Amino acid sequence: MGGTPVGYFCEQNMMTNNQNMTLNRITLMFPLALVLFEFSVYIGNDLIQPAMLSITEQFAVSATWAPSSMSFYLLGGASVAWLLGPLSDRVGRKKVLLAGVAFFTLCCLLILLTHNIEQFLTLRFLQGMGLSVISAVGYAAIQETFEERDAIKVMALMANISLLAPLLGPVLGAFLIDYVSWHWGFVAIAVVSFISWFGLKKFMPATQESRKQPKQPFSHIFDDFKKVLSNRCFLGLSIALPMVGMPLMLWIALSPIILVDELKLSSVQYGLAQFPVFFGLIAGNIILIKIIDRFPLGKTILFGLPIMLLGTLFLMLGVIWQAYLVPCLLIGMTLISLGEGISFSVMYRFALMSSEVSKGTVAAAVSMLMMVSYFVVIELVRVLYTHFHIWAFALASLVLIVFWFSSPRHALKQHMLARQQDGLN
């Protein structure tokens, strides 16, 4: 299939779904309410992950179980995305979003009653469904509500606010380990999530309800997914998302083992080591907001990925040159997160708008592809890490970014060319 036909159909779909709500203080209240829930879901991982060494010790299991808390969290997100997206198309985004927030809040309280690692991971799986509420329902609502470039700016702004989670999470997690029980972390997360429920109930625009689809047979959901997943344009643009996001996800999952268990940093030093990494991601999102109107949409991706590649080379330099391992790890991960911040929001927009199927279903498909990929790769690298240690992390990151420069880069180039031919900047 040639580049122009693929890109043409992608662009037609984007044009069909474009909306005209402008960005102002009033319309921003919905994204701010959503990002409060997003913050609670993300800190549900970033606050707890540093405490996992203490949790595994309490449950009398190996420290190698620590990354499983994150991978099961992600798997939980993938498990219901197929349902939540299409369901929100039919009954309305707001109802599904509010129900999902309430369920996440309840699961944060139920995990306080667990007595072994199996029960704990089961509740982590259920909590992870909150990820799908955000990605398959919340993000779809954002993309439908705002114009193309405004939607990308809103996503980048939300990312910067939600990045308080990985910035504060390691430090607060260290505090939990040293001074109080990990249980209080889940109590605090439940409180924040509960507050966001009221914000969403009040500020989520009623226009989302007007997009509900007429009731159709349940099998129609699978027909829609088949249509989305057989779309080569969608697959070409979507497969790039987990590649770009994976190195940072691996870092979040493995850094407690790398920095604390293997390199013997204190829990406070571990928390401080995360600051440059996530400041890099914040800086990338700020740069994106500043430059997105100056270049053709998609050009920032071509700026960001070479920066990420340079970061993976620093990771490799660190594992080869062990005397400078920690500085190389932090420099490399900061560059990787900077490049991801510049690239990811635009990539997500392209993937979401690449199919004519309803946006809830498309967002669900994107969410499933990403989270299943995250689960599989994190668990695979976790196993490899027991044999090859930091080499497994560094090589996996390098391979993922190098692979982006093959077919995903080609799909992006085709898509950008089609936009140019259709007169879209």
GROMACS .gro file of N, CA and C in nm, residues 111-189:
model
  237
  111ILE      N    1  -0.734  -0.244   4.917
  111ILE     CA    2  -0.599  -0.300   4.921
  111ILE      C    3  -0.540  -0.295   5.062
  112LEU      N    4  -0.598  -0.212   5.147
  112LEU     CA    5  -0.552  -0.205   5.286
  112LEU      C    6  -0.577  -0.335   5.360
  113LEU      N    7  -0.666  -0.419   5.307
  113LEU     CA    8  -0.705  -0.543   5.375
  113LEU      C    9  -0.625  -0.664   5.327
  114THR      N   10  -0.530  -0.647   5.236
  114THR     CA   11  -0.456  -0.761   5.180
  114THR      C   12  -0.356  -0.816   5.281
  115HIS      N   13  -0.330  -0.949   5.271
  115HIS     CA   14  -0.241  -1.016   5.366
  115HIS      C   15  -0.127  -1.091   5.299
  116ASN      N   16  -0.125  -1.098   5.166
  116ASN     CA   17  -0.015  -1.166   5.097
  116ASN      C   18   0.005  -1.100   4.960
  117ILE      N   19   0.112  -1.138   4.893
  117ILE     CA   20   0.147  -1.073   4.766
  117ILE      C   21   0.044  -1.102   4.658
  118GLU      N   22  -0.018  -1.221   4.663
  118GLU     CA   23  -0.119  -1.255   4.562
  118GLU      C   24  -0.241  -1.163   4.573
  119GLN      N   25  -0.288  -1.142   4.695
  119GLN     CA   26  -0.401  -1.051   4.716
  119GLN      C   27  -0.362  -0.908   4.676
  120PHE      N   28  -0.242  -0.870   4.712
  120PHE     CA   29  -0.195  -0.735   4.680
  120PHE      C   30  -0.193  -0.712   4.529
  121LEU      N   31  -0.137  -0.807   4.454
  121LEU     CA   32  -0.129  -0.792   4.309
  121LEU      C   33  -0.267  -0.797   4.244
  122THR      N   34  -0.359  -0.874   4.302
  122THR     CA   35  -0.496  -0.875   4.251
  122THR      C   36  -0.560  -0.737   4.261
  123LEU      N   37  -0.542  -0.673   4.376
  123LEU     CA   38  -0.597  -0.537   4.392
  123LEU      C   39  -0.522  -0.437   4.306
  124ARG      N   40  -0.392  -0.458   4.284
  124ARG     CA   41  -0.319  -0.370   4.192
  124ARG      C   42  -0.375  -0.383   4.051
  125PHE      N   43  -0.409  -0.505   4.012
  125PHE     CA   44  -0.472  -0.529   3.882
  125PHE      C   45  -0.603  -0.452   3.870
  126LEU      N   46  -0.685  -0.459   3.974
  126LEU     CA   47  -0.815  -0.390   3.972
  126LEU      C   48  -0.796  -0.238   3.974
  127GLN      N   49  -0.700  -0.191   4.052
  127GLN     CA   50  -0.671  -0.047   4.052
  127GLN      C   51  -0.627   0.001   3.915
  128GLY      N   52  -0.552  -0.084   3.845
  128GLY     CA   53  -0.500  -0.046   3.714
  128GLY      C   54  -0.608  -0.015   3.613
  129MET      N   55  -0.730  -0.062   3.639
  129MET     CA   56  -0.839  -0.029   3.547
  129MET      C   57  -0.862   0.121   3.538
  130GLY      N   58  -0.817   0.194   3.640
  130GLY     CA   59  -0.825   0.339   3.634
  130GLY      C   60  -0.746   0.398   3.519
  131LEU      N   61  -0.641   0.330   3.476
  131LEU     CA   62  -0.563   0.376   3.360
  131LEU      C   63  -0.649   0.378   3.235
  132SER      N   64  -0.734   0.276   3.220
  132SER     CA   65  -0.822   0.271   3.103
  132SER      C   66  -0.930   0.378   3.109
  133VAL      N   67  -0.975   0.410   3.229
  133VAL     CA   68  -1.074   0.516   3.242
  133VAL      C   69  -1.016   0.646   3.188
  134ILE      N   70  -0.889   0.670   3.214
  134ILE     CA   71  -0.824   0.792   3.163
  134ILE      C   72  -0.801   0.783   3.013
  135SER      N   73  -0.734   0.676   2.970
  135SER     CA   74  -0.689   0.670   2.831
  135SER      C   75  -0.801   0.640   2.733
  136ALA      N   76  -0.893   0.550   2.768
  136ALA     CA   77  -0.998   0.510   2.674
  136ALA      C   78  -1.122   0.600   2.681
  137VAL      N   79  -1.138   0.672   2.790
  137VAL     CA   80  -1.257   0.757   2.806
  137VAL      C   81  -1.217   0.904   2.819
  138GLY      N   82  -1.133   0.935   2.917
  138GLY     CA   83  -1.097   1.074   2.942
  138GLY      C   84  -1.024   1.140   2.827
  139TYR      N   85  -0.921   1.073   2.773
  139TYR     CA   86  -0.845   1.132   2.663
  139TYR      C   87  -0.931   1.146   2.537
  140ALA      N   88  -1.018   1.049   2.514
  140ALA     CA   89  -1.108   1.059   2.398
  140ALA      C   90  -1.196   1.183   2.411
  141ALA      N   91  -1.245   1.209   2.532
  141ALA     CA   92  -1.328   1.327   2.554
  141ALA      C   93  -1.250   1.456   2.529
  142ILE      N   94  -1.125   1.459   2.572
  142ILE     CA   95  -1.041   1.577   2.549
  142ILE      C   96  -1.022   1.601   2.400
  143GLN      N   97  -0.990   1.494   2.326
  143GLN     CA   98  -0.964   1.508   2.182
  143GLN      C   99  -1.089   1.551   2.107
  144GLU      N  100  -1.206   1.509   2.154
  144GLU     CA  101  -1.332   1.548   2.090
  144GLU      C  102  -1.371   1.691   2.124
  145THR      N  103  -1.331   1.738   2.239
  145THR     CA  104  -1.377   1.867   2.288
  145THR      C  105  -1.304   1.985   2.224
  146PHE      N  106  -1.173   1.968   2.200
  146PHE     CA  107  -1.092   2.082   2.156
  146PHE      C  108  -1.045   2.065   2.012
  147GLU      N  109  -1.010   2.177   1.950
  147GLU     CA  110  -0.950   2.174   1.818
  147GLU      C  111  -0.815   2.103   1.823
  148GLU      N  112  -0.765   2.065   1.706
  148GLU     CA  113  -0.649   1.977   1.697
  148GLU      C  114  -0.530   2.026   1.779
  149ARG      N  115  -0.481   2.145   1.751
  149ARG     CA  116  -0.362   2.193   1.822
  149ARG      C  117  -0.394   2.228   1.967
  150ASP      N  118  -0.514   2.276   1.995
  150ASP     CA  119  -0.553   2.302   2.133
  150ASP      C  120  -0.558   2.171   2.213
  151ALA      N  121  -0.608   2.064   2.149
  151ALA     CA  122  -0.614   1.935   2.218
  151ALA      C  123  -0.474   1.887   2.254
  152ILE      N  124  -0.378   1.906   2.164
  152ILE     CA  125  -0.240   1.865   2.191
  152ILE      C  126  -0.182   1.949   2.304
  153LYS      N  127  -0.211   2.081   2.304
  153LYS     CA  128  -0.163   2.167   2.411
  153LYS      C  129  -0.224   2.127   2.546
  154VAL      N  130  -0.353   2.094   2.545
  154VAL     CA  131  -0.419   2.050   2.668
  154VAL      C  132  -0.356   1.921   2.719
  155MET      N  133  -0.331   1.827   2.627
  155MET     CA  134  -0.267   1.700   2.667
  155MET      C  135  -0.129   1.725   2.726
  156ALA      N  136  -0.052   1.816   2.665
  156ALA     CA  137   0.081   1.847   2.717
  156ALA      C  138   0.072   1.915   2.853
  157LEU      N  139  -0.025   2.005   2.868
  157LEU     CA  140  -0.045   2.072   2.997
  157LEU      C  141  -0.086   1.971   3.104
  158MET      N  142  -0.177   1.881   3.069
  158MET     CA  143  -0.217   1.776   3.163
  158MET      C  144  -0.099   1.689   3.201
  159ALA      N  145  -0.014   1.659   3.103
  159ALA     CA  146   0.103   1.576   3.130
  159ALA      C  147   0.194   1.643   3.231
  160ASN      N  148   0.213   1.775   3.217
  160ASN     CA  149   0.300   1.846   3.311
  160ASN      C  150   0.244   1.845   3.453
  161ILE      N  151   0.113   1.861   3.466
  161ILE     CA  152   0.053   1.858   3.599
  161ILE      C  153   0.060   1.717   3.657
  162SER      N  154   0.027   1.618   3.575
  162SER     CA  155   0.029   1.480   3.624
  162SER      C  156   0.171   1.434   3.655
  163LEU      N  157   0.272   1.501   3.597
  163LEU     CA  158   0.410   1.464   3.624
  163LEU      C  159   0.454   1.501   3.765
  164LEU      N  160   0.369   1.574   3.837
  164LEU     CA  161   0.397   1.591   3.979
  164LEU      C  162   0.398   1.455   4.049
  165ALA      N  163   0.323   1.359   3.992
  165ALA     CA  164   0.317   1.225   4.053
  165ALA      C  165   0.454   1.157   4.054
  166PRO      N  166   0.522   1.141   3.939
  166PRO     CA  167   0.653   1.078   3.945
  166PRO      C  168   0.760   1.164   4.011
  167LEU      N  169   0.738   1.296   4.020
  167LEU     CA  170   0.833   1.380   4.093
  167LEU      C  171   0.816   1.365   4.244
  168LEU      N  172   0.691   1.372   4.289
  168LEU     CA  173   0.664   1.362   4.432
  168LEU      C  174   0.662   1.218   4.481
  169GLY      N  175   0.620   1.126   4.392
  169GLY     CA  176   0.603   0.987   4.432
  169GLY      C  177   0.725   0.923   4.496
  170PRO      N  178   0.843   0.929   4.431
  170PRO     CA  179   0.960   0.866   4.492
  170PRO      C  180   0.998   0.925   4.628
  171VAL      N  181   0.985   1.058   4.642
  171VAL     CA  182   1.019   1.122   4.769
  171VAL      C  183   0.920   1.082   4.877
  172LEU      N  184   0.790   1.089   4.843
  172LEU     CA  185   0.688   1.049   4.940
  172LEU      C  186   0.696   0.899   4.969
  173GLY      N  187   0.730   0.820   4.865
  173GLY     CA  188   0.747   0.677   4.886
  173GLY      C  189   0.861   0.648   4.982
  174ALA      N  190   0.969   0.724   4.969
  174ALA     CA  191   1.081   0.709   5.063
  174ALA      C  192   1.037   0.743   5.205
  175PHE      N  193   0.955   0.846   5.217
  175PHE     CA  194   0.902   0.884   5.349
  175PHE      C  195   0.816   0.772   5.406
  176LEU      N  196   0.733   0.711   5.321
  176LEU     CA  197   0.649   0.600   5.367
  176LEU      C  198   0.735   0.487   5.421
  177ILE      N  199   0.843   0.456   5.348
  177ILE     CA  200   0.930   0.345   5.388
  177ILE      C  201   0.994   0.374   5.524
  178ASP      N  202   1.041   0.498   5.541
  178ASP     CA  203   1.124   0.530   5.657
  178ASP      C  204   1.043   0.565   5.782
  179TYR      N  205   0.922   0.620   5.764
  179TYR     CA  206   0.854   0.678   5.880
  179TYR      C  207   0.713   0.626   5.906
  180VAL      N  208   0.639   0.589   5.803
  180VAL     CA  209   0.502   0.541   5.825
  180VAL      C  210   0.478   0.417   5.740
  181SER      N  211   0.359   0.364   5.746
  181SER     CA  212   0.324   0.244   5.669
  181SER      C  213   0.282   0.282   5.527
  182TRP      N  214   0.306   0.190   5.432
  182TRP     CA  215   0.263   0.210   5.294
  182TRP      C  216   0.112   0.223   5.282
  183HIS      N  217   0.040   0.172   5.380
  183HIS     CA  218  -0.107   0.178   5.376
  183HIS      C  219  -0.158   0.321   5.365
  184TRP      N  220  -0.089   0.415   5.430
  184TRP     CA  221  -0.136   0.554   5.428
  184TRP      C  222  -0.125   0.615   5.290
  185GLY      N  223  -0.035   0.564   5.208
  185GLY     CA  224  -0.026   0.612   5.070
  185GLY      C  225  -0.154   0.587   4.994
  186PHE      N  226  -0.211   0.469   5.010
  186PHE     CA  227  -0.336   0.437   4.940
  186PHE      C  228  -0.454   0.517   4.996
  187VAL      N  229  -0.451   0.546   5.125
  187VAL     CA  230  -0.557   0.630   5.182
  187VAL      C  231  -0.553   0.769   5.119
  188ALA      N  232  -0.434   0.827   5.107
  188ALA     CA  233  -0.420   0.960   5.047
  188ALA      C  234  -0.464   0.960   4.901
  189ILE      N  235  -0.427   0.854   4.828
  189ILE     CA  236  -0.465   0.843   4.686
  189ILE      C  237  -0.617   0.837   4.673
   0.00000   0.00000   0.00000
